[in-house]
Structures are given as C-alpha cells and as structure tokens.
Coordinates of C-alpha atoms in Angstrom, one line a residue:
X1 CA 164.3 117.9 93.4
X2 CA 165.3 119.1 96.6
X3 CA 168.1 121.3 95.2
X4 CA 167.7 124.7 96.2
X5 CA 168.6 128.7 94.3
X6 CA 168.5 132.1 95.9
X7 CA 172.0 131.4 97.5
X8 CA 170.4 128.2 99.1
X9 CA 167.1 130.0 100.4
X10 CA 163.4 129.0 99.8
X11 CA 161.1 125.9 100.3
X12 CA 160.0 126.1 96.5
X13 CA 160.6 123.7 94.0
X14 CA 163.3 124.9 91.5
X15 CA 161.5 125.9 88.3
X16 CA 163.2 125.8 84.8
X17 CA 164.2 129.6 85.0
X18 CA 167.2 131.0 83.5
X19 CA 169.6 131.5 86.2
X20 CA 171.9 133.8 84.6
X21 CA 169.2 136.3 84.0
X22 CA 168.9 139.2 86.6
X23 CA 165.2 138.7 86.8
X24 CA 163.6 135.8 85.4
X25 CA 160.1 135.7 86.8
X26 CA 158.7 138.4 89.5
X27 CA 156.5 135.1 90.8
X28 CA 157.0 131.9 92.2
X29 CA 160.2 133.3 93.8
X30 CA 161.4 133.5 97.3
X31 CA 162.9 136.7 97.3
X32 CA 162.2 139.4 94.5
X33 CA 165.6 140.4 93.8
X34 CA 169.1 139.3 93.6
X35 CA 170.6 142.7 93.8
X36 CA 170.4 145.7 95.6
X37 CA 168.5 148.7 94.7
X38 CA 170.3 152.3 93.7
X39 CA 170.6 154.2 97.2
X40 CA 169.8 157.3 94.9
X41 CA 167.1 157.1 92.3
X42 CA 167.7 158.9 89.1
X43 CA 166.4 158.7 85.5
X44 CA 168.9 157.0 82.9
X45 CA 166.9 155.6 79.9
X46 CA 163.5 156.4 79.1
X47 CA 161.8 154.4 76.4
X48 CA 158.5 155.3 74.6
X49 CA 156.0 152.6 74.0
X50 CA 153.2 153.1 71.8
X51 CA 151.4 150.6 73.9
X52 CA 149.6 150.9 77.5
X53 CA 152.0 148.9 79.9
X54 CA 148.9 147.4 82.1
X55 CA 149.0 144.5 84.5
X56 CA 152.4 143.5 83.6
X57 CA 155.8 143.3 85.7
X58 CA 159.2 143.2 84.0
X59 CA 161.8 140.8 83.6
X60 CA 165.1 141.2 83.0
X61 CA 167.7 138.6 80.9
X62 CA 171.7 137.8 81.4
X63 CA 172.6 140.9 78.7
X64 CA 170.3 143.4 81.2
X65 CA 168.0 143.5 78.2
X66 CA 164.4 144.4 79.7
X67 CA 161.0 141.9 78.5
X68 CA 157.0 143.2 79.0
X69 CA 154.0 143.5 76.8
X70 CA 151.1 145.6 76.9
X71 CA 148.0 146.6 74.6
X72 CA 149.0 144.0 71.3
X73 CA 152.6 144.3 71.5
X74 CA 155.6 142.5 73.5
X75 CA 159.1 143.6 73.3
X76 CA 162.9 143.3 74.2
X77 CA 164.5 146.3 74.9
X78 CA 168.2 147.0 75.9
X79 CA 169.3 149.0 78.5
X80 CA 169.9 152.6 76.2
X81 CA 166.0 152.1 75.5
X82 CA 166.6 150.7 71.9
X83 CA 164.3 147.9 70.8
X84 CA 166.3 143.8 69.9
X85 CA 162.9 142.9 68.6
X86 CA 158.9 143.0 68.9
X87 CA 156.0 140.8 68.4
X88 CA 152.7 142.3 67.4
X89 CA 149.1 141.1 67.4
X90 CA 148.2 141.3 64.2
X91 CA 144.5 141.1 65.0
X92 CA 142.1 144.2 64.6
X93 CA 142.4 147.1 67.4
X94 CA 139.1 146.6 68.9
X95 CA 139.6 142.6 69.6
X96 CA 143.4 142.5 70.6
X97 CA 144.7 141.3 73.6
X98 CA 147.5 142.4 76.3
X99 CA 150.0 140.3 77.3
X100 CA 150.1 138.6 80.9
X101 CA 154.1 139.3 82.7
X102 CA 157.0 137.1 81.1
X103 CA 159.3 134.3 82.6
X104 CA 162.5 133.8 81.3
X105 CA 163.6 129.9 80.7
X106 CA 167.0 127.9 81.3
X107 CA 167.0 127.1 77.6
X108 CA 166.7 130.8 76.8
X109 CA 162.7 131.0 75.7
X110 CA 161.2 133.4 76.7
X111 CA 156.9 132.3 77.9
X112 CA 153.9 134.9 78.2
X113 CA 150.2 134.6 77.4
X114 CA 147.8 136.5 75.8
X115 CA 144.4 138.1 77.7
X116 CA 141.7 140.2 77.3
X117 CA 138.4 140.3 78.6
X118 CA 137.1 137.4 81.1
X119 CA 134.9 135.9 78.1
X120 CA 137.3 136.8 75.2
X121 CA 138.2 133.8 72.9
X122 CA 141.6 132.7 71.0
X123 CA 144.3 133.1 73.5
X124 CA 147.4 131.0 73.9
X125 CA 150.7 130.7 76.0
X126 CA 154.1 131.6 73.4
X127 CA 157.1 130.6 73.3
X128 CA 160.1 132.8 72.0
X129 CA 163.5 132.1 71.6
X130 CA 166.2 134.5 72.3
X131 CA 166.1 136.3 69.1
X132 CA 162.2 136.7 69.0
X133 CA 161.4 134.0 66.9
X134 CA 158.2 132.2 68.1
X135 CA 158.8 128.3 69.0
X136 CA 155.6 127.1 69.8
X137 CA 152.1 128.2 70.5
X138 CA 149.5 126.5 73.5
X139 CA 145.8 127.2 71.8
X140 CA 144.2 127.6 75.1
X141 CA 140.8 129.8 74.0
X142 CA 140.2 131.5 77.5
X143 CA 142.0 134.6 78.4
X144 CA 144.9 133.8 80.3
X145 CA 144.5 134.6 83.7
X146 CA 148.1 134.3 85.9
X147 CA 151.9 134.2 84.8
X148 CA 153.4 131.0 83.7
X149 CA 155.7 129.0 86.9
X150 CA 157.7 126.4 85.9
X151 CA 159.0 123.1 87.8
X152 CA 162.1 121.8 87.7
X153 CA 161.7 119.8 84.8
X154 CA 160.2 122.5 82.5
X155 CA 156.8 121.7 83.0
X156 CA 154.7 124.6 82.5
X157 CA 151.9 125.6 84.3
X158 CA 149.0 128.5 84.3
X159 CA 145.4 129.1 85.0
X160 CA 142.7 131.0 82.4
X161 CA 139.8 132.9 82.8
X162 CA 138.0 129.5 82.0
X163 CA 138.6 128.4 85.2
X164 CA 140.9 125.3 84.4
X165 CA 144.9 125.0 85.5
X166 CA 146.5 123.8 82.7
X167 CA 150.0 122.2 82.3
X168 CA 151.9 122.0 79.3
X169 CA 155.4 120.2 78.6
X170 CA 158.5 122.2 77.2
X171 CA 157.4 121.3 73.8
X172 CA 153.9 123.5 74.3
X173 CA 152.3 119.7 74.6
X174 CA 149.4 119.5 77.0
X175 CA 150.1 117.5 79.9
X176 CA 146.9 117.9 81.8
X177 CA 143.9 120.2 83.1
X178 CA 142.6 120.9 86.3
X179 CA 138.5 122.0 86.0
X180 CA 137.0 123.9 88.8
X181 CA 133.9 126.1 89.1
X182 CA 135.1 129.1 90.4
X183 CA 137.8 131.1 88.9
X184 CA 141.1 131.2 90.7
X185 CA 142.7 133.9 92.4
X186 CA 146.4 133.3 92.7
X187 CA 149.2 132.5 90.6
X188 CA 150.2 128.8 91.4
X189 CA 153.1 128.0 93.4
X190 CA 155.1 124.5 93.7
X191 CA 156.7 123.5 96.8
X192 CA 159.8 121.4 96.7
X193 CA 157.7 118.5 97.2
X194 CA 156.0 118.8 93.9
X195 CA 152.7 120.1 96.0
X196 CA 151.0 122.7 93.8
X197 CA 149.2 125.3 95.7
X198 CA 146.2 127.5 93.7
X199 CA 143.1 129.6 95.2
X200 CA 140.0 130.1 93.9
X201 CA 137.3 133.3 94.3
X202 CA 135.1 130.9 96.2
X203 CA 137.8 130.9 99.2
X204 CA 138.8 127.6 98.7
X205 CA 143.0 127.0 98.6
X206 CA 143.8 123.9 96.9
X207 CA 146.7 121.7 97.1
X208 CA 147.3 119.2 93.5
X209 CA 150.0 117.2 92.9
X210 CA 152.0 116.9 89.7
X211 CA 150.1 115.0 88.1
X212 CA 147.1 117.6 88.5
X213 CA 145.4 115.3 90.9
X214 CA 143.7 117.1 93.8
X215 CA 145.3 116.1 97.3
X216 CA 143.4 118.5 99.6
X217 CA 141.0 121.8 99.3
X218 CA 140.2 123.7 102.7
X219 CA 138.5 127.4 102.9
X220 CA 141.1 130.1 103.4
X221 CA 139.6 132.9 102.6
X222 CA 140.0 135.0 98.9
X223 CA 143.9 135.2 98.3
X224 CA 143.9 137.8 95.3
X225 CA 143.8 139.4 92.9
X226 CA 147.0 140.2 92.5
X227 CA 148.5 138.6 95.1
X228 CA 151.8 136.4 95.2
X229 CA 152.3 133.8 97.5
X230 CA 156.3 133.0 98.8
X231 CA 157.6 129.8 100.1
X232 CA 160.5 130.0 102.9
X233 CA 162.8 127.3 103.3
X234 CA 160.9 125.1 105.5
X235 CA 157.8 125.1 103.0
X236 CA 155.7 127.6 105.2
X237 CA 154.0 129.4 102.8
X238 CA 152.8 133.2 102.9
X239 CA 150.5 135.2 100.8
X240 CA 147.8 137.8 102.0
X241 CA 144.1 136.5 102.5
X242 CA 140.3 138.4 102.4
X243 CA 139.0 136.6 105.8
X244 CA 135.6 138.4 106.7
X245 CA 136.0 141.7 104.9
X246 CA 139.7 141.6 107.0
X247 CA 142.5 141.4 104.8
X248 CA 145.4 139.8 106.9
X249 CA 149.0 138.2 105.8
X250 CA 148.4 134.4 106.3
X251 CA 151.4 131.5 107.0
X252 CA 150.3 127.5 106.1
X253 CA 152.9 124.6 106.7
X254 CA 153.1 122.1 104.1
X255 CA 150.0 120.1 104.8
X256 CA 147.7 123.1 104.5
X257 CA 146.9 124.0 108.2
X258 CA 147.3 127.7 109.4
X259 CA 150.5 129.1 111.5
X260 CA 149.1 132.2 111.9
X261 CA 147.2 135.3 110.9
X262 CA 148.5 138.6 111.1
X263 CA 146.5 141.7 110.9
X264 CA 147.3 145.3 111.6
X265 CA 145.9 147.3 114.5
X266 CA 144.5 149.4 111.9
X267 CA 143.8 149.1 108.1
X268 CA 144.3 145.9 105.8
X269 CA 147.2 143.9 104.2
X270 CA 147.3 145.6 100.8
X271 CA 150.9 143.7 99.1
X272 CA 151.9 140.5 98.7
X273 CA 154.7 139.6 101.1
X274 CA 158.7 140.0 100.3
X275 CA 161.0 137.8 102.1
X276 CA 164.5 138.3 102.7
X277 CA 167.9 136.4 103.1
X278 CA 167.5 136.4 106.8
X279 CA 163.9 135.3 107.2
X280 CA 162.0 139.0 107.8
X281 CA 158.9 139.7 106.0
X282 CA 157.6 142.7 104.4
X283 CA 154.2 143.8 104.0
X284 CA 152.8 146.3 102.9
X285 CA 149.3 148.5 104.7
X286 CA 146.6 150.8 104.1
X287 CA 147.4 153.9 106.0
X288 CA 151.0 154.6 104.6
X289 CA 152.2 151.7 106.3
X290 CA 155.4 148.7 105.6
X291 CA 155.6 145.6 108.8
X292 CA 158.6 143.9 109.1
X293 CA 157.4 140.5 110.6
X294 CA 159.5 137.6 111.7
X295 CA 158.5 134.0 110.4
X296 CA 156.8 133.4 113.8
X297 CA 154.4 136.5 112.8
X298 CA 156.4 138.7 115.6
X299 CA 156.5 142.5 115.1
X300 CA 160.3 143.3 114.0
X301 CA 159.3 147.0 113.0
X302 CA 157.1 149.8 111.3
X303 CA 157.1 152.0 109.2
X304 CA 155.0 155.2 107.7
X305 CA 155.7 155.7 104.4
X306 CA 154.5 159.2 104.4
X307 CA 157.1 160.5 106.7
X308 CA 159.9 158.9 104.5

C-alpha cells in the first residue's frame, strides 16, 4: 500500500493504472507527464473527428495509440491518425451523451463514463478491453460527473451529477455509495493511506475512508470545476480553492487542516497545480501569469505569458 510510482515521487495511493502506458490518467496523478515536451512544436498528424472533442483530456497507451470521446463517439487512434476502433452511442442525436476523459488499467481496460445534461438519465461507467470490445457496464442513471481514479486494488471510483460517490469493484460490481446533498466539485483523490478526498459546491471538503465511511468534513471553500487536486510525497495535498470571491492555490496535510493559502498580488488562481520531480509548483493566473511556488508556498519565480 505504501509503494510508490512516478520514479518514487507522490503521497497518493498507487491506483490500478497501466504503467507501461505513456499516459494513463491526466488525474489522480502527481505529476502530469513522464516525458518531456518537444522544444519545437510542429504539426505531425492531424485527425478529423466527426465529433465535438468537449470536456475531455487524452490518454495515451504503451503502442502511443491516443484514447478520448466526445459528442456519442469514443475512439483509439494511432499515432498516423488512423482509427484501431470506435464505440458509438447508438441512441438518437438529440438525447446522446459525451464521454467524460478515459483511464487506462493494469489489465489493459480501458474505463470512461457517459454524461449529458445535469438531469439526463441512463448513464453508466464502461469497460473496454484492448481491442474495443466492451467488458462490463456500471448502470448508474445520473450523468457522470468526474473521471474514474482507481486504488491499488482496482477499486473504482467516481461521482455523478446525482450527487452520490460511487465505488465499483474490477468486475463493474457495486461496492458502495456515498449520498450527499450538494453536488461535488472535484474529482476524488486517494492518499496512500486509503483517505479519499472529494468537495462539494456547498464548500465542504470531505475526507471518507475506503469503505465510503465519512471520517471528517470541514468548509474549504468551492474547489472546482475543473480543478485537479495533487498529492506530494508527504500527503500534503494541493488544489485551487473559491474562498470569498478570491480564488487562491490551497495546501492541507493529511488530517485536513490548512498549510497555507497562496494568492497573487493581483488576479485569481485560474489552473489546477502541476508538481514536479523536485517539489516546485506551477500555477497558473489571470493576467497572463504562471508562479513557480515551493512546497512551503514561497515565491521561486514568475512569469508573463504574454511576453513569451
């Protein structure tokens, strides 16, 4: 439980992601990248879905084949832009849903969940295998509101427009559901002590344990939407917080009390928080702006984006 990816960095508990993959989930995840970036841009492949591409991120798997969904449609695409396979909604055009980001699995599936409007009906989590093929299906009626993490183990875990966590086994088996009142904000994260942190729109954060029992709720602000929390290797955790109409980067320890708060001079925290291999944060600002913070919420450096 206490073993540890990234190279040995992060305080998160070790989901069942695919660890050949190049990308396997864009949450949940310490840093956002294993690699390095290009040092000069330039277009190689472009691909022409039929579909609008809309609150989605990308994942990528061991062959560099590329995974998203859209408007009714989910594909696997290889690197020259050809498509390995598809799955389409085979629902009418006016009641179809999108398709919340994927996450890749150790055993090769391949999860996402369907969504739509906040009161839409008949969604589910899927799981694919490697060739396309749908495994299972998790009925869970409400739009699906966040991308599936995963523990160690392969639990699976997600929160709906229905206001209700769920967590479902490797099999697509329910294992239990957490009800709330208001709808939540963030996708949850895990801790490597099994601690499962989730926010809600009434400014609550909420710490459960994994057994969906809930150990502790304290007011924190709204953390979202949009917004993806990061764990470093002690189990501070960082994610950006609406505090009084002042959007500010926030750091909790692991029994929920505040480090710090950070805000700029000027302007609001607009991006979650990236951390690297030698403990700097990045953030992103209104105004053009990207802080380089050190764990301790210390200025490293700035930078206008605009002059770049």
């Amino acid at each position: 439980m206490k073993e540890l990816t990234n190279e040995e960095r992060g305080g998160f508990n070790v989901g069942y992601y695919s660890t050949d993959s190049v990308q396997a989930t864009n949450v949940s995840w310490t840093r956002q990248s294993r690699f390095n970036g290009p040092s000069k841009p330039s277009v190689k492949t472009v691909f022409e879905a039929p579909i609008a591409v809309k609150q989605n991120h990308f994942v990528i798997t061991n062959k560099r084949d590329l995974l998203f969904g859209g408007d009714g449609e989910f594909y696997n695409i290889n690197i020259r832009g050809e498509i390995n396979w598809h799955y389409k909604d085979s629902r009418n055009f006016m009641d179809r849903f999108f398709f919340t980001s994927p996450i890749i699995l150790k055993n090769g599936y391949v999860l996402v969940g369907t969504s739509g409007g906040w009161d839409s009906k008949g969604h589910k989590v899927m799981a694919f295998d490697r060739d396309g093929h749908l495994v299972w299906d998790f009925k869970c009626d409400d739009a699906v509101s966040s991308t599936c993490v995963t523990d160690s183990e392969g639990n699976i875990y997600f929160t709906t427009y229905g206001s209700k966590l769920y967590s479902v086994d490797l099999d697509g088996n329910l294992r239990w559901i957490f009800r709330y009142e208001a709808e939540f904000s963030i996708t949850p994260v895990i801790s490597d002590e099994w601690k499962i942190y989730i926010s809600s729109n009434d400014e609550f954060m909420m710490i459960l344990d994994r057994f969906g029992d809930l150990l502790k709720k304290f007011k924190i602000g709204t953390c979202g939407p949009y917004s993806f929390p990061v764990f470093d290797q002690r189990g501070n955790l960082y994610f950006k917080t609406n505090m009084i109409d002042d959007i500010q980067l926030i750091s909790l320890n692991n029994e929920g009390t505040i480090n710090w708060l950070f805000s700029p001079e000027r302007g609001d925290i607009i991006t979650s928080p990236a951390l690297n291999d030698a403990g700097f944060l990045f953030v992103g600002a209104t105004f053009f702006n990207l802080f380089v913070l050190t764990a301790q919420a210390k200025r490293f450096g700035r930078q206008r984006l605009k002059d770049l």
